């Protein structure tokens, strides 16, 4: 089955700096790669996703890149703000919606 | 729409007890799944369903049962609770595969 690895497990950045989280996946059949943000005590919520026919996608301060050949994808957050502090999860799925999640990255944005 | 609703929010069980975590969605989603979240281990898939009457095992199914008699409901049953099942449980649903999954608010379960 699919295996998703996520790095780093924790990330501390100064407000205004950029944050980058990287994930690798094992199943070459995976074709959908969402990113979820989970604030403390809350449910995970989708912030951006990318499909295997696209190399990059942006939404305001966040962007995701996908390298299918290398089987890795990354989340980029620019101009970080204190409200970006949360745990971020990457995931990958092939057919059947069996989402496989990475282990999560705890991001702390220091004012 | 209420989205995905889980009950209860908190539960304490004694070892060996059984219970059912409830999950309901009102978005007419075909896909539903259960995850457990443990510190440092992300979200691990327990069981999932691609439609009423169809269920399958995920990554960590042992000790849990599910059924899907209706599109709306997907209960998770703990057969004989063990301390290793102490975790936060999330139910999720989506319209199809490769589409955003919506999560319930979670159930924090403690087994003593």
mmCIF file with all atom_site columns, C-alpha atoms in Angstrom, chain B:
data_model
loop_
_atom_site.group_PDB
_atom_site.id
_atom_site.type_symbol
_atom_site.label_atom_id
_atom_site.label_alt_id
_atom_site.label_comp_id
_atom_site.label_asym_id
_atom_site.label_entity_id
_atom_site.label_seq_id
_atom_site.pdbx_PDB_ins_code
_atom_site.Cartn_x
_atom_site.Cartn_y
_atom_site.Cartn_z
_atom_site.occupancy
_atom_site.B_iso_or_equiv
_atom_site.pdbx_formal_charge
_atom_site.auth_seq_id
_atom_site.auth_comp_id
_atom_site.auth_asym_id
_atom_site.auth_atom_id
_atom_site.pdbx_PDB_model_num
ATOM 1   C CA . UNK B 1 1   ? -25.907 21.341 6.305  1.00 0.00 ? 1   UNK B CA 1
ATOM 2   C CA . UNK B 1 2   ? -24.342 20.074 9.506  1.00 0.00 ? 2   UNK B CA 1
ATOM 3   C CA . UNK B 1 3   ? -21.541 18.353 7.581  1.00 0.00 ? 3   UNK B CA 1
ATOM 4   C CA . UNK B 1 4   ? -19.974 15.417 9.412  1.00 0.00 ? 4   UNK B CA 1
ATOM 5   C CA . UNK B 1 5   ? -21.199 14.915 12.965 1.00 0.00 ? 5   UNK B CA 1
ATOM 6   C CA . UNK B 1 6   ? -19.481 12.650 15.469 1.00 0.00 ? 6   UNK B CA 1
ATOM 7   C CA . UNK B 1 7   ? -20.707 11.611 18.890 1.00 0.00 ? 7   UNK B CA 1
ATOM 8   C CA . UNK B 1 8   ? -19.614 11.544 21.620 1.00 0.00 ? 8   UNK B CA 1
ATOM 9   C CA . UNK B 1 9   ? -16.859 14.186 21.805 1.00 0.00 ? 9   UNK B CA 1
ATOM 10  C CA . UNK B 1 10  ? -15.251 12.590 24.844 1.00 0.00 ? 10  UNK B CA 1
ATOM 11  C CA . UNK B 1 11  ? -15.444 9.085  26.284 1.00 0.00 ? 11  UNK B CA 1
ATOM 12  C CA . UNK B 1 12  ? -13.705 7.145  29.019 1.00 0.00 ? 12  UNK B CA 1
ATOM 13  C CA . UNK B 1 13  ? -13.926 3.356  28.923 1.00 0.00 ? 13  UNK B CA 1
ATOM 14  C CA . UNK B 1 14  ? -12.666 0.604  31.145 1.00 0.00 ? 14  UNK B CA 1
ATOM 15  C CA . UNK B 1 15  ? -10.564 -2.131 29.599 1.00 0.00 ? 15  UNK B CA 1
ATOM 16  C CA . UNK B 1 16  ? -12.815 -4.781 28.093 1.00 0.00 ? 16  UNK B CA 1
ATOM 17  C CA . UNK B 1 17  ? -15.845 -2.566 27.618 1.00 0.00 ? 17  UNK B CA 1
ATOM 18  C CA . UNK B 1 18  ? -17.406 -2.138 24.202 1.00 0.00 ? 18  UNK B CA 1
ATOM 19  C CA . UNK B 1 19  ? -18.877 0.963  22.639 1.00 0.00 ? 19  UNK B CA 1
ATOM 20  C CA . UNK B 1 20  ? -19.903 2.534  19.356 1.00 0.00 ? 20  UNK B CA 1
ATOM 21  C CA . UNK B 1 21  ? -18.662 5.834  18.015 1.00 0.00 ? 21  UNK B CA 1
ATOM 22  C CA . UNK B 1 22  ? -21.303 7.438  15.849 1.00 0.00 ? 22  UNK B CA 1
ATOM 23  C CA . UNK B 1 23  ? -20.685 9.277  12.586 1.00 0.00 ? 23  UNK B CA 1
ATOM 24  C CA . UNK B 1 24  ? -23.317 10.854 10.370 1.00 0.00 ? 24  UNK B CA 1
ATOM 25  C CA . UNK B 1 25  ? -23.070 13.089 7.303  1.00 0.00 ? 25  UNK B CA 1
ATOM 26  C CA . UNK B 1 26  ? -25.783 15.006 5.505  1.00 0.00 ? 26  UNK B CA 1
ATOM 27  C CA . UNK B 1 27  ? -23.903 15.781 2.290  1.00 0.00 ? 27  UNK B CA 1
ATOM 28  C CA . UNK B 1 28  ? -24.931 12.604 0.428  1.00 0.00 ? 28  UNK B CA 1
ATOM 29  C CA . UNK B 1 29  ? -21.289 11.513 0.273  1.00 0.00 ? 29  UNK B CA 1
ATOM 30  C CA . UNK B 1 30  ? -20.536 8.005  -0.904 1.00 0.00 ? 30  UNK B CA 1
ATOM 31  C CA . UNK B 1 31  ? -17.118 7.715  0.725  1.00 0.00 ? 31  UNK B CA 1
ATOM 32  C CA . UNK B 1 32  ? -16.744 7.545  4.492  1.00 0.00 ? 32  UNK B CA 1
ATOM 33  C CA . UNK B 1 33  ? -13.795 6.539  6.628  1.00 0.00 ? 33  UNK B CA 1
ATOM 34  C CA . UNK B 1 34  ? -12.502 6.342  10.176 1.00 0.00 ? 34  UNK B CA 1
ATOM 35  C CA . UNK B 1 35  ? -9.059  7.480  11.282 1.00 0.00 ? 35  UNK B CA 1
ATOM 36  C CA . UNK B 1 36  ? -7.251  7.451  14.567 1.00 0.00 ? 36  UNK B CA 1
ATOM 37  C CA . UNK B 1 37  ? -4.787  10.161 15.475 1.00 0.00 ? 37  UNK B CA 1
ATOM 38  C CA . UNK B 1 38  ? -1.965  9.437  17.867 1.00 0.00 ? 38  UNK B CA 1
ATOM 39  C CA . UNK B 1 39  ? 0.815   11.890 18.806 1.00 0.00 ? 39  UNK B CA 1
ATOM 40  C CA . UNK B 1 40  ? 3.584   11.915 16.206 1.00 0.00 ? 40  UNK B CA 1
ATOM 41  C CA . UNK B 1 41  ? 1.858   9.348  14.006 1.00 0.00 ? 41  UNK B CA 1
ATOM 42  C CA . UNK B 1 42  ? -0.494  11.413 11.931 1.00 0.00 ? 42  UNK B CA 1
ATOM 43  C CA . UNK B 1 43  ? -3.848  10.002 10.910 1.00 0.00 ? 43  UNK B CA 1
ATOM 44  C CA . UNK B 1 44  ? -4.103  6.271  10.329 1.00 0.00 ? 44  UNK B CA 1
ATOM 45  C CA . UNK B 1 45  ? -6.971  4.696  8.438  1.00 0.00 ? 45  UNK B CA 1
ATOM 46  C CA . UNK B 1 46  ? -9.001  2.159  10.410 1.00 0.00 ? 46  UNK B CA 1
ATOM 47  C CA . UNK B 1 47  ? -11.876 1.243  8.074  1.00 0.00 ? 47  UNK B CA 1
ATOM 48  C CA . UNK B 1 48  ? -13.507 2.845  5.075  1.00 0.00 ? 48  UNK B CA 1
ATOM 49  C CA . UNK B 1 49  ? -16.611 2.511  2.923  1.00 0.00 ? 49  UNK B CA 1
ATOM 50  C CA . UNK B 1 50  ? -17.206 3.423  -0.708 1.00 0.00 ? 50  UNK B CA 1
ATOM 51  C CA . UNK B 1 51  ? -20.978 3.165  -0.411 1.00 0.00 ? 51  UNK B CA 1
ATOM 52  C CA . UNK B 1 52  ? -23.871 1.683  1.538  1.00 0.00 ? 52  UNK B CA 1
ATOM 53  C CA . UNK B 1 53  ? -23.325 -2.009 2.192  1.00 0.00 ? 53  UNK B CA 1
ATOM 54  C CA . UNK B 1 54  ? -19.610 -1.885 1.319  1.00 0.00 ? 54  UNK B CA 1
ATOM 55  C CA . UNK B 1 55  ? -16.801 -1.680 3.862  1.00 0.00 ? 55  UNK B CA 1
ATOM 56  C CA . UNK B 1 56  ? -13.120 -2.521 3.835  1.00 0.00 ? 56  UNK B CA 1
ATOM 57  C CA . UNK B 1 57  ? -10.159 -2.507 6.152  1.00 0.00 ? 57  UNK B CA 1
ATOM 58  C CA . UNK B 1 58  ? -7.593  0.208  6.357  1.00 0.00 ? 58  UNK B CA 1
ATOM 59  C CA . UNK B 1 59  ? -4.152  0.254  7.907  1.00 0.00 ? 59  UNK B CA 1
ATOM 60  C CA . UNK B 1 60  ? -5.087  -0.494 11.544 1.00 0.00 ? 60  UNK B CA 1
ATOM 61  C CA . UNK B 1 61  ? -8.417  -2.415 11.610 1.00 0.00 ? 61  UNK B CA 1
ATOM 62  C CA . UNK B 1 62  ? -7.790  -4.841 14.476 1.00 0.00 ? 62  UNK B CA 1
ATOM 63  C CA . UNK B 1 63  ? -10.172 -4.391 17.399 1.00 0.00 ? 63  UNK B CA 1
ATOM 64  C CA . UNK B 1 64  ? -12.698 -2.371 15.399 1.00 0.00 ? 64  UNK B CA 1
ATOM 65  C CA . UNK B 1 65  ? -15.806 -3.180 13.371 1.00 0.00 ? 65  UNK B CA 1
ATOM 66  C CA . UNK B 1 66  ? -17.843 -1.021 11.034 1.00 0.00 ? 66  UNK B CA 1
ATOM 67  C CA . UNK B 1 67  ? -21.058 -1.253 9.077  1.00 0.00 ? 67  UNK B CA 1
ATOM 68  C CA . UNK B 1 68  ? -22.677 0.967  6.453  1.00 0.00 ? 68  UNK B CA 1
ATOM 69  C CA . UNK B 1 69  ? -26.392 0.277  6.293  1.00 0.00 ? 69  UNK B CA 1
ATOM 70  C CA . UNK B 1 70  ? -27.234 3.768  5.019  1.00 0.00 ? 70  UNK B CA 1
ATOM 71  C CA . UNK B 1 71  ? -25.389 6.424  3.029  1.00 0.00 ? 71  UNK B CA 1
ATOM 72  C CA . UNK B 1 72  ? -25.568 8.814  5.987  1.00 0.00 ? 72  UNK B CA 1
ATOM 73  C CA . UNK B 1 73  ? -24.226 6.713  8.868  1.00 0.00 ? 73  UNK B CA 1
ATOM 74  C CA . UNK B 1 74  ? -20.942 4.927  9.460  1.00 0.00 ? 74  UNK B CA 1
ATOM 75  C CA . UNK B 1 75  ? -20.579 3.771  13.091 1.00 0.00 ? 75  UNK B CA 1
ATOM 76  C CA . UNK B 1 76  ? -17.317 2.434  14.496 1.00 0.00 ? 76  UNK B CA 1
ATOM 77  C CA . UNK B 1 77  ? -17.535 -0.297 17.122 1.00 0.00 ? 77  UNK B CA 1
ATOM 78  C CA . UNK B 1 78  ? -14.848 -1.119 19.646 1.00 0.00 ? 78  UNK B CA 1
ATOM 79  C CA . UNK B 1 79  ? -15.347 -4.747 20.524 1.00 0.00 ? 79  UNK B CA 1
ATOM 80  C CA . UNK B 1 80  ? -13.295 -5.002 23.733 1.00 0.00 ? 80  UNK B CA 1
ATOM 81  C CA . UNK B 1 81  ? -11.524 -1.758 24.569 1.00 0.00 ? 81  UNK B CA 1
ATOM 82  C CA . UNK B 1 82  ? -7.792  -1.827 25.304 1.00 0.00 ? 82  UNK B CA 1
ATOM 83  C CA . UNK B 1 83  ? -5.480  0.948  26.564 1.00 0.00 ? 83  UNK B CA 1
ATOM 84  C CA . UNK B 1 84  ? -3.763  0.893  23.153 1.00 0.00 ? 84  UNK B CA 1
ATOM 85  C CA . UNK B 1 85  ? -7.006  2.233  21.676 1.00 0.00 ? 85  UNK B CA 1
ATOM 86  C CA . UNK B 1 86  ? -6.678  5.470  23.610 1.00 0.00 ? 86  UNK B CA 1
ATOM 87  C CA . UNK B 1 87  ? -6.633  8.015  20.808 1.00 0.00 ? 87  UNK B CA 1
ATOM 88  C CA . UNK B 1 88  ? -8.540  10.729 19.006 1.00 0.00 ? 88  UNK B CA 1
ATOM 89  C CA . UNK B 1 89  ? -10.875 9.299  16.386 1.00 0.00 ? 89  UNK B CA 1
ATOM 90  C CA . UNK B 1 90  ? -11.973 11.184 13.295 1.00 0.00 ? 90  UNK B CA 1
ATOM 91  C CA . UNK B 1 91  ? -14.675 10.280 10.842 1.00 0.00 ? 91  UNK B CA 1
ATOM 92  C CA . UNK B 1 92  ? -14.418 11.721 7.337  1.00 0.00 ? 92  UNK B CA 1
ATOM 93  C CA . UNK B 1 93  ? -16.547 11.738 4.217  1.00 0.00 ? 93  UNK B CA 1
ATOM 94  C CA . UNK B 1 94  ? -16.197 12.792 0.603  1.00 0.00 ? 94  UNK B CA 1
ATOM 95  C CA . UNK B 1 95  ? -18.334 12.736 -2.510 1.00 0.00 ? 95  UNK B CA 1
ATOM 96  C CA . UNK B 1 96  ? -15.868 10.642 -4.441 1.00 0.00 ? 96  UNK B CA 1
ATOM 97  C CA . UNK B 1 97  ? -12.243 9.641  -4.460 1.00 0.00 ? 97  UNK B CA 1
ATOM 98  C CA . UNK B 1 98  ? -9.758  12.311 -5.305 1.00 0.00 ? 98  UNK B CA 1
ATOM 99  C CA . UNK B 1 99  ? -12.050 14.929 -3.794 1.00 0.00 ? 99  UNK B CA 1
ATOM 100 C CA . UNK B 1 100 ? -11.782 16.903 -0.565 1.00 0.00 ? 100 UNK B CA 1
ATOM 101 C CA . UNK B 1 101 ? -12.545 14.863 2.543  1.00 0.00 ? 101 UNK B CA 1
ATOM 102 C CA . UNK B 1 102 ? -14.532 16.589 5.285  1.00 0.00 ? 102 UNK B CA 1
ATOM 103 C CA . UNK B 1 103 ? -13.775 15.624 8.864  1.00 0.00 ? 103 UNK B CA 1
ATOM 104 C CA . UNK B 1 104 ? -15.974 15.410 11.908 1.00 0.00 ? 104 UNK B CA 1
ATOM 105 C CA . UNK B 1 105 ? -14.938 17.210 15.090 1.00 0.00 ? 105 UNK B CA 1
ATOM 106 C CA . UNK B 1 106 ? -13.335 14.125 16.574 1.00 0.00 ? 106 UNK B CA 1
ATOM 107 C CA . UNK B 1 107 ? -13.900 11.841 19.564 1.00 0.00 ? 107 UNK B CA 1
ATOM 108 C CA . UNK B 1 108 ? -11.274 11.753 22.292 1.00 0.00 ? 108 UNK B CA 1
ATOM 109 C CA . UNK B 1 109 ? -11.315 8.234  23.748 1.00 0.00 ? 109 UNK B CA 1
ATOM 110 C CA . UNK B 1 110 ? -9.452  7.177  26.861 1.00 0.00 ? 110 UNK B CA 1
ATOM 111 C CA . UNK B 1 111 ? -9.293  3.516  27.884 1.00 0.00 ? 111 UNK B CA 1
ATOM 112 C CA . UNK B 1 112 ? -8.224  2.904  31.471 1.00 0.00 ? 112 UNK B CA 1
#
